[in-house]
């Protein structure tokens, strides 16, 4: 069987006079080295893309994290300059792509912004600048020029026993990193919580009765996928689901 082909979301950024559609190398490396799949970056061209043609050739979809936030009007809020930057081209691509992937049973892994996209795509909302809320710890990255320090594993999450994530990790608690200032607000009624932080912030979700593997995590397992066992297991489980999908397609 050929190596499974996995679609990866792209951020849209102006660089050197060009408009780039790009994804961070940490996600691509984790997919190659731990999931053992072939990642292909999808340009954020919105309705110019034939989603069925894309997903018909794919064995999985990964929606990455990003510095940008989901456009607030997509979940009934008002855009605020404090929540910038935004990436509306990405929103116009990932939200319908997520919905169609779920419908078709294409394995889905959504990380950080990707998990927030999953919740919004399914009718949920987001809470912004959560570090300003009473009783919520600061989930933002440590201030540092050192990426390993920014992505340091630093707080526990409680994992739902017997759920999708629990089966993947084989544990009811895991230590994770944290680099976000938004989080799930109103949870979509199509999602179930797979893990929570000590302050109650939703840290992982799955799609209820999805025909294929679906998992969203608010932290960044891609950064430590080669050295941290729980991070590695998440990518391995996604890769295994992609191989099952690939075998069925053949």
GROMACS .gro file of N, CA, C and O in nm, residues 68-175:
model
  432
   68UNK      N    1  -0.287   3.337   1.395
   68UNK     CA    2  -0.413   3.404   1.363
   68UNK      C    3  -0.530   3.341   1.438
   68UNK      O    4  -0.523   3.226   1.483
   69UNK      N    5  -0.638   3.416   1.450
   69UNK     CA    6  -0.760   3.369   1.514
   69UNK      C    7  -0.875   3.361   1.414
   69UNK      O    8  -0.876   3.432   1.313
   70UNK      N    9  -0.972   3.277   1.446
   70UNK     CA   10  -1.091   3.263   1.362
   70UNK      C   11  -1.169   3.395   1.363
   70UNK      O   12  -1.185   3.458   1.468
   71UNK      N   13  -1.217   3.437   1.247
   71UNK     CA   14  -1.295   3.560   1.234
   71UNK      C   15  -1.418   3.554   1.324
   71UNK      O   16  -1.504   3.466   1.310
   72UNK      N   17  -1.433   3.645   1.423
   72UNK     CA   18  -1.539   3.635   1.524
   72UNK      C   19  -1.681   3.631   1.469
   72UNK      O   20  -1.769   3.567   1.529
   73UNK      N   21  -1.707   3.698   1.358
   73UNK     CA   22  -1.844   3.700   1.305
   73UNK      C   23  -1.891   3.562   1.262
   73UNK      O   24  -2.011   3.539   1.247
   74UNK      N   25  -1.798   3.469   1.245
   74UNK     CA   26  -1.835   3.332   1.209
   74UNK      C   27  -1.901   3.257   1.325
   74UNK      O   28  -1.966   3.155   1.305
   75UNK      N   29  -1.884   3.309   1.447
   75UNK     CA   30  -1.952   3.247   1.562
   75UNK      C   31  -2.035   3.349   1.640
   75UNK      O   32  -2.061   3.333   1.759
   76UNK      N   33  -2.078   3.456   1.570
   76UNK     CA   34  -2.173   3.549   1.628
   76UNK      C   35  -2.115   3.654   1.718
   76UNK      O   36  -2.188   3.720   1.794
   77UNK      N   37  -1.982   3.676   1.713
   77UNK     CA   38  -1.918   3.780   1.794
   77UNK      C   39  -1.877   3.897   1.706
   77UNK      O   40  -1.889   3.891   1.583
   78UNK      N   41  -1.827   4.001   1.768
   78UNK     CA   42  -1.783   4.120   1.696
   78UNK      C   43  -1.631   4.122   1.691
   78UNK      O   44  -1.565   4.099   1.793
   79UNK      N   45  -1.576   4.149   1.573
   79UNK     CA   46  -1.431   4.153   1.559
   79UNK      C   47  -1.371   4.264   1.644
   79UNK      O   48  -1.426   4.374   1.652
   80UNK      N   49  -1.259   4.234   1.706
   80UNK     CA   50  -1.192   4.328   1.795
   80UNK      C   51  -1.044   4.329   1.758
   80UNK      O   52  -0.983   4.223   1.739
   81UNK      N   53  -0.986   4.446   1.749
   81UNK     CA   54  -0.845   4.458   1.711
   81UNK      C   55  -0.755   4.383   1.808
   81UNK      O   56  -0.646   4.338   1.770
   82UNK      N   57  -0.799   4.366   1.932
   82UNK     CA   58  -0.716   4.293   2.029
   82UNK      C   59  -0.700   4.147   1.992
   82UNK      O   60  -0.605   4.082   2.038
   83UNK      N   61  -0.793   4.094   1.915
   83UNK     CA   62  -0.787   3.952   1.879
   83UNK      C   63  -0.717   3.927   1.746
   83UNK      O   64  -0.713   3.814   1.698
   84UNK      N   65  -0.665   4.031   1.685
   84UNK     CA   66  -0.591   4.012   1.561
   84UNK      C   67  -0.460   3.937   1.589
   84UNK      O   68  -0.415   3.931   1.703
   85UNK      N   69  -0.401   3.876   1.483
   85UNK     CA   70  -0.441   3.885   1.342
   85UNK      C   71  -0.549   3.782   1.308
   85UNK      O   72  -0.568   3.684   1.380
   86UNK      N   73  -0.615   3.808   1.198
   86UNK     CA   74  -0.714   3.715   1.144
   86UNK      C   75  -0.663   3.660   1.011
   86UNK      O   76  -0.567   3.712   0.953
   87UNK      N   77  -0.725   3.554   0.964
   87UNK     CA   78  -0.690   3.493   0.835
   87UNK      C   79  -0.819   3.440   0.774
   87UNK      O   80  -0.853   3.322   0.785
   88UNK      N   81  -0.893   3.531   0.709
   88UNK     CA   82  -1.025   3.494   0.660
   88UNK      C   83  -1.018   3.400   0.541
   88UNK      O   84  -1.113   3.323   0.517
   89UNK      N   85  -0.909   3.401   0.466
   89UNK     CA   86  -0.893   3.304   0.357
   89UNK      C   87  -0.881   3.163   0.413
   89UNK      O   88  -0.937   3.068   0.358
   90UNK      N   89  -0.807   3.152   0.522
   90UNK     CA   90  -0.797   3.020   0.587
   90UNK      C   91  -0.933   2.976   0.639
   90UNK      O   92  -0.974   2.862   0.618
   91UNK      N   93  -1.005   3.066   0.709
   91UNK     CA   94  -1.138   3.032   0.760
   91UNK      C   95  -1.230   2.981   0.650
   91UNK      O   96  -1.302   2.883   0.667
   92UNK      N   97  -1.226   3.050   0.535
   92UNK     CA   98  -1.316   3.015   0.423
   92UNK      C   99  -1.281   2.879   0.364
   92UNK      O  100  -1.362   2.821   0.290
   93UNK      N  101  -1.163   2.829   0.396
   93UNK     CA  102  -1.119   2.700   0.344
   93UNK      C  103  -1.135   2.589   0.447
   93UNK      O  104  -1.194   2.484   0.420
   94UNK      N  105  -1.085   2.613   0.568
   94UNK     CA  106  -1.082   2.505   0.667
   94UNK      C  107  -1.220   2.469   0.720
   94UNK      O  108  -1.248   2.350   0.741
   95UNK      N  109  -1.307   2.566   0.741
   95UNK     CA  110  -1.436   2.532   0.801
   95UNK      C  111  -1.518   2.439   0.711
   95UNK      O  112  -1.565   2.335   0.758
   96UNK      N  113  -1.536   2.471   0.582
   96UNK     CA  114  -1.608   2.375   0.497
   96UNK      C  115  -1.530   2.246   0.475
   96UNK      O  116  -1.590   2.138   0.461
   97UNK      N  117  -1.398   2.253   0.475
   97UNK     CA  118  -1.317   2.132   0.457
   97UNK      C  119  -1.334   2.038   0.576
   97UNK      O  120  -1.346   1.915   0.560
   98UNK      N  121  -1.338   2.093   0.697
   98UNK     CA  122  -1.361   2.013   0.816
   98UNK      C  123  -1.497   1.945   0.810
   98UNK      O  124  -1.509   1.824   0.835
   99UNK      N  125  -1.600   2.020   0.776
   99UNK     CA  126  -1.735   1.963   0.769
   99UNK      C  127  -1.743   1.848   0.670
   99UNK      O  128  -1.801   1.743   0.699
  100UNK      N  129  -1.684   1.868   0.552
  100UNK     CA  130  -1.691   1.763   0.450
  100UNK      C  131  -1.607   1.642   0.488
  100UNK      O  132  -1.647   1.528   0.461
  101UNK      N  133  -1.494   1.665   0.553
  101UNK     CA  134  -1.411   1.553   0.598
  101UNK      C  135  -1.487   1.467   0.698
  101UNK      O  136  -1.482   1.342   0.691
  102UNK      N  137  -1.558   1.530   0.790
  102UNK     CA  138  -1.637   1.454   0.887
  102UNK      C  139  -1.745   1.374   0.816
  102UNK      O  140  -1.765   1.255   0.844
  103UNK      N  141  -1.815   1.438   0.722
  103UNK     CA  142  -1.921   1.370   0.649
  103UNK      C  143  -1.870   1.247   0.574
  103UNK      O  144  -1.937   1.144   0.567
  104UNK      N  145  -1.750   1.258   0.518
  104UNK     CA  146  -1.694   1.150   0.436
  104UNK      C  147  -1.614   1.049   0.518
  104UNK      O  148  -1.565   0.951   0.462
  105UNK      N  149  -1.601   1.073   0.648
  105UNK     CA  150  -1.527   0.979   0.731
  105UNK      C  151  -1.377   0.986   0.714
  105UNK      O  152  -1.305   0.890   0.746
  106UNK      N  153  -1.327   1.100   0.665
  106UNK     CA  154  -1.182   1.119   0.650
  106UNK      C  155  -1.122   1.149   0.787
  106UNK      O  156  -1.170   1.239   0.856
  107UNK      N  157  -1.019   1.075   0.831
  107UNK     CA  158  -0.958   1.102   0.961
  107UNK      C  159  -0.917   1.248   0.976
  107UNK      O  160  -0.862   1.308   0.883
  108UNK      N  161  -0.943   1.302   1.094
  108UNK     CA  162  -0.926   1.446   1.116
  108UNK      C  163  -0.851   1.470   1.247
  108UNK      O  164  -0.889   1.418   1.352
  109UNK      N  165  -0.744   1.549   1.240
  109UNK     CA  166  -0.669   1.591   1.358
  109UNK      C  167  -0.659   1.743   1.356
  109UNK      O  168  -0.605   1.801   1.262
  110UNK      N  169  -0.715   1.806   1.458
  110UNK     CA  170  -0.719   1.952   1.466
  110UNK      C  171  -0.642   1.999   1.588
  110UNK      O  172  -0.670   1.955   1.700
  111UNK      N  173  -0.545   2.089   1.567
  111UNK     CA  174  -0.453   2.131   1.672
  111UNK      C  175  -0.465   2.282   1.696
  111UNK      O  176  -0.455   2.361   1.602
  112UNK      N  177  -0.485   2.321   1.821
  112UNK     CA  178  -0.491   2.461   1.864
  112UNK      C  179  -0.594   2.541   1.783
  112UNK      O  180  -0.712   2.521   1.799
  113UNK      N  181  -0.550   2.629   1.692
  113UNK     CA  182  -0.648   2.700   1.609
  113UNK      C  183  -0.737   2.600   1.537
  113UNK      O  184  -0.857   2.623   1.520
  114UNK      N  185  -0.679   2.489   1.497
  114UNK     CA  186  -0.756   2.386   1.428
  114UNK      C  187  -0.871   2.334   1.513
  114UNK      O  188  -0.982   2.311   1.462
  115UNK      N  189  -0.850   2.315   1.645
  115UNK     CA  190  -0.958   2.270   1.732
  115UNK      C  191  -1.065   2.378   1.744
  115UNK      O  192  -1.185   2.349   1.749
  116UNK      N  193  -1.023   2.503   1.747
  116UNK     CA  194  -1.119   2.612   1.753
  116UNK      C  195  -1.200   2.619   1.622
  116UNK      O  196  -1.320   2.645   1.625
  117UNK      N  197  -1.134   2.595   1.510
  117UNK     CA  198  -1.205   2.589   1.381
  117UNK      C  199  -1.308   2.477   1.382
  117UNK      O  200  -1.420   2.493   1.332
  118UNK      N  201  -1.271   2.362   1.438
  118UNK     CA  202  -1.362   2.249   1.446
  118UNK      C  203  -1.488   2.286   1.523
  118UNK      O  204  -1.601   2.259   1.480
  119UNK      N  205  -1.471   2.352   1.637
  119UNK     CA  206  -1.586   2.391   1.718
  119UNK      C  207  -1.674   2.492   1.644
  119UNK      O  208  -1.797   2.481   1.644
  120UNK      N  209  -1.612   2.590   1.580
  120UNK     CA  210  -1.689   2.691   1.506
  120UNK      C  211  -1.759   2.630   1.385
  120UNK      O  212  -1.876   2.660   1.357
  121UNK      N  213  -1.689   2.544   1.313
  121UNK     CA  214  -1.749   2.479   1.195
  121UNK      C  215  -1.876   2.403   1.232
  121UNK      O  216  -1.971   2.396   1.153
  122UNK      N  217  -1.879   2.348   1.354
  122UNK     CA  218  -1.993   2.268   1.398
  122UNK      C  219  -2.093   2.348   1.482
  122UNK      O  220  -2.178   2.291   1.548
  123UNK      N  221  -2.080   2.483   1.480
  123UNK     CA  222  -2.181   2.567   1.542
  123UNK      C  223  -2.149   2.618   1.681
  123UNK      O  224  -2.233   2.682   1.744
  124UNK      N  225  -2.027   2.592   1.731
  124UNK     CA  226  -1.988   2.640   1.862
  124UNK      C  227  -1.929   2.780   1.855
  124UNK      O  228  -1.919   2.841   1.748
  125UNK      N  229  -1.888   2.832   1.970
  125UNK     CA  230  -1.829   2.965   1.976
  125UNK      C  231  -1.695   2.960   2.049
  125UNK      O  232  -1.658   2.857   2.107
  126UNK      N  233  -1.624   3.074   2.048
  126UNK     CA  234  -1.495   3.084   2.113
  126UNK      C  235  -1.496   3.190   2.221
  126UNK      O  236  -1.568   3.290   2.210
  127UNK      N  237  -1.417   3.169   2.323
  127UNK     CA  238  -1.391   3.270   2.426
  127UNK      C  239  -1.255   3.332   2.396
  127UNK      O  240  -1.160   3.260   2.366
  128UNK      N  241  -1.246   3.463   2.402
  128UNK     CA  242  -1.122   3.531   2.366
  128UNK      C  243  -1.055   3.592   2.488
  128UNK      O  244  -1.121   3.627   2.587
  129UNK      N  245  -0.922   3.606   2.479
  129UNK     CA  246  -0.841   3.663   2.587
  129UNK      C  247  -0.880   3.599   2.720
  129UNK      O  248  -0.909   3.667   2.819
  130UNK      N  249  -0.875   3.468   2.725
  130UNK     CA  250  -0.923   3.395   2.843
  130UNK      C  251  -0.838   3.422   2.967
  130UNK      O  252  -0.885   3.402   3.079
  131UNK      N  253  -0.714   3.467   2.947
  131UNK     CA  254  -0.629   3.496   3.062
  131UNK      C  255  -0.683   3.611   3.148
  131UNK      O  256  -0.642   3.629   3.262
  132UNK      N  257  -0.779   3.685   3.093
  132UNK     CA  258  -0.839   3.796   3.167
  132UNK      C  259  -0.961   3.753   3.249
  132UNK      O  260  -1.016   3.832   3.326
  133UNK      N  261  -1.003   3.627   3.234
  133UNK     CA  262  -1.120   3.578   3.306
  133UNK      C  263  -1.081   3.533   3.446
  133UNK      O  264  -0.974   3.474   3.467
  134UNK      N  265  -1.169   3.558   3.541
  134UNK     CA  266  -1.144   3.517   3.679
  134UNK      C  267  -1.132   3.365   3.688
  134UNK      O  268  -1.214   3.291   3.633
  135UNK      N  269  -1.030   3.319   3.758
  135UNK     CA  270  -1.012   3.176   3.781
  135UNK      C  271  -0.947   3.100   3.668
  135UNK      O  272  -0.926   2.979   3.679
  136UNK      N  273  -0.914   3.169   3.558
  136UNK     CA  274  -0.850   3.102   3.444
  136UNK      C  275  -0.701   3.135   3.446
  136UNK      O  276  -0.662   3.251   3.455
  137UNK      N  277  -0.619   3.032   3.437
  137UNK     CA  278  -0.475   3.056   3.437
  137UNK      C  279  -0.431   3.111   3.301
  137UNK      O  280  -0.509   3.110   3.205
  138UNK      N  281  -0.311   3.158   3.294
  138UNK     CA  282  -0.258   3.215   3.171
  138UNK      C  283  -0.211   3.102   3.080
  138UNK      O  284  -0.110   3.036   3.108
  139UNK      N  285  -0.286   3.079   2.973
  139UNK     CA  286  -0.253   2.971   2.880
  139UNK      C  287  -0.160   3.016   2.767
  139UNK      O  288  -0.130   2.938   2.677
  140UNK      N  289  -0.118   3.142   2.771
  140UNK     CA  290  -0.030   3.191   2.666
  140UNK      C  291   0.111   3.134   2.681
  140UNK      O  292   0.150   3.090   2.789
  141UNK      N  293   0.187   3.138   2.573
  141UNK     CA  294   0.324   3.087   2.574
  141UNK      C  295   0.412   3.173   2.664
  141UNK      O  296   0.390   3.294   2.676
  142UNK      N  297   0.512   3.113   2.728
  142UNK     CA  298   0.610   3.194   2.800
  142UNK      C  299   0.677   3.291   2.704
  142UNK      O  300   0.699   3.260   2.586
  143UNK      N  301   0.709   3.410   2.754
  143UNK     CA  302   0.778   3.509   2.671
  143UNK      C  303   0.923   3.469   2.659
  143UNK      O  304   0.999   3.470   2.758
  144UNK      N  305   0.964   3.430   2.539
  144UNK     CA  306   1.101   3.383   2.518
  144UNK      C  307   1.132   3.380   2.369
  144UNK      O  308   1.042   3.362   2.286
  145UNK      N  309   1.258   3.397   2.336
  145UNK     CA  310   1.303   3.382   2.197
  145UNK      C  311   1.336   3.236   2.168
  145UNK      O  312   1.359   3.200   2.053
  146UNK      N  313   1.336   3.154   2.270
  146UNK     CA  314   1.370   3.012   2.258
  146UNK      C  315   1.242   2.931   2.235
  146UNK      O  316   1.155   2.926   2.323
  147UNK      N  317   1.230   2.869   2.121
  147UNK     CA  318   1.108   2.795   2.088
  147UNK      C  319   1.083   2.679   2.183
  147UNK      O  320   0.969   2.650   2.220
  148UNK      N  321   1.190   2.610   2.224
  148UNK     CA  322   1.171   2.498   2.316
  148UNK      C  323   1.112   2.544   2.448
  148UNK      O  324   1.033   2.473   2.511
  149UNK      N  325   1.148   2.665   2.492
  149UNK     CA  326   1.090   2.720   2.614
  149UNK      C  327   0.945   2.761   2.591
  149UNK      O  328   0.858   2.739   2.676
  150UNK      N  329   0.916   2.820   2.477
  150UNK     CA  330   0.779   2.860   2.446
  150UNK      C  331   0.686   2.739   2.439
  150UNK      O  332   0.570   2.746   2.480
  151UNK      N  333   0.738   2.629   2.387
  151UNK     CA  334   0.657   2.508   2.372
  151UNK      C  335   0.678   2.409   2.487
  151UNK      O  336   0.643   2.292   2.475
  152UNK      N  337   0.732   2.456   2.598
  152UNK     CA  338   0.760   2.366   2.710
  152UNK      C  339   0.633   2.303   2.765
  152UNK      O  340   0.526   2.366   2.770
  153UNK      N  341   0.646   2.178   2.804
  153UNK     CA  342   0.533   2.105   2.862
  153UNK      C  343   0.522   2.147   3.008
  153UNK      O  344   0.616   2.129   3.086
  154UNK      N  345   0.404   2.202   3.046
  154UNK     CA  346   0.401   2.269   3.176
  154UNK      C  347   0.273   2.257   3.258
  154UNK      O  348   0.270   2.301   3.373
  155UNK      N  349   0.166   2.197   3.207
  155UNK     CA  350   0.051   2.179   3.296
  155UNK      C  351  -0.026   2.052   3.262
  155UNK      O  352  -0.022   2.004   3.147
  156UNK      N  353  -0.095   1.995   3.358
  156UNK     CA  354  -0.169   1.871   3.333
  156UNK      C  355  -0.306   1.897   3.272
  156UNK      O  356  -0.361   2.006   3.284
  157UNK      N  357  -0.358   1.796   3.206
  157UNK     CA  358  -0.498   1.795   3.167
  157UNK      C  359  -0.557   1.662   3.209
  157UNK      O  360  -0.489   1.559   3.206
  158UNK      N  361  -0.683   1.665   3.250
  158UNK     CA  362  -0.754   1.544   3.287
  158UNK      C  363  -0.825   1.489   3.164
  158UNK      O  364  -0.900   1.561   3.098
  159UNK      N  365  -0.802   1.362   3.135
  159UNK     CA  366  -0.853   1.297   3.014
  159UNK      C  367  -0.975   1.213   3.048
  159UNK      O  368  -0.975   1.139   3.148
  160UNK      N  369  -1.078   1.224   2.964
  160UNK     CA  370  -1.201   1.146   2.986
  160UNK      C  371  -1.171   0.996   2.972
  160UNK      O  372  -1.126   0.952   2.865
  161UNK      N  373  -1.197   0.917   3.075
  161UNK     CA  374  -1.170   0.773   3.067
  161UNK      C  375  -1.253   0.706   2.958
  161UNK      O  376  -1.373   0.731   2.945
  162UNK      N  377  -1.189   0.623   2.877
  162UNK     CA  378  -1.259   0.547   2.775
  162UNK      C  379  -1.293   0.624   2.650
  162UNK      O  380  -1.352   0.568   2.557
  163UNK      N  381  -1.258   0.754   2.644
  163UNK     CA  382  -1.287   0.833   2.525
  163UNK      C  383  -1.182   0.813   2.417
  163UNK      O  384  -1.087   0.734   2.433
  164UNK      N  385  -1.199   0.885   2.308
  164UNK     CA  386  -1.106   0.873   2.196
  164UNK      C  387  -0.963   0.903   2.241
  164UNK      O  388  -0.871   0.825   2.216
  165UNK      N  389  -0.943   1.015   2.309
  165UNK     CA  390  -0.809   1.052   2.353
  165UNK      C  391  -0.757   0.956   2.460
  165UNK      O  392  -0.639   0.920   2.460
  166UNK      N  393  -0.845   0.916   2.551
  166UNK     CA  394  -0.805   0.822   2.655
  166UNK      C  395  -0.754   0.691   2.599
  166UNK      O  396  -0.656   0.633   2.648
  167UNK      N  397  -0.820   0.643   2.493
  167UNK     CA  398  -0.775   0.518   2.430
  167UNK      C  399  -0.641   0.537   2.361
  167UNK      O  400  -0.556   0.447   2.359
  168UNK      N  401  -0.622   0.653   2.302
  168UNK     CA  402  -0.495   0.681   2.234
  168UNK      C  403  -0.380   0.688   2.334
  168UNK      O  404  -0.272   0.632   2.312
  169UNK      N  405  -0.402   0.757   2.446
  169UNK     CA  406  -0.295   0.782   2.541
  169UNK      C  407  -0.279   0.671   2.644
  169UNK      O  408  -0.171   0.654   2.702
  170UNK      N  409  -0.389   0.598   2.671
  170UNK     CA  410  -0.383   0.496   2.773
  170UNK      C  411  -0.364   0.554   2.912
  170UNK      O  412  -0.303   0.492   2.999
  171UNK      N  413  -0.417   0.675   2.935
  171UNK     CA  414  -0.399   0.744   3.063
  171UNK      C  415  -0.514   0.840   3.086
  171UNK      O  416  -0.577   0.887   2.990
  172UNK      N  417  -0.542   0.868   3.215
  172UNK     CA  418  -0.648   0.964   3.246
  172UNK      C  419  -0.592   1.102   3.281
  172UNK      O  420  -0.668   1.191   3.320
  173UNK      N  421  -0.461   1.119   3.267
  173UNK     CA  422  -0.401   1.251   3.284
  173UNK      C  423  -0.273   1.257   3.203
  173UNK      O  424  -0.200   1.158   3.189
  174UNK      N  425  -0.244   1.375   3.147
  174UNK     CA  426  -0.124   1.393   3.066
  174UNK      C  427  -0.075   1.536   3.084
  174UNK      O  428  -0.155   1.627   3.109
  175UNK      N  429   0.055   1.557   3.072
  175UNK     CA  430   0.113   1.690   3.077
  175UNK      C  431   0.124   1.747   2.937
  175UNK      O  432   0.166   1.675   2.844
   0.00000   0.00000   0.00000
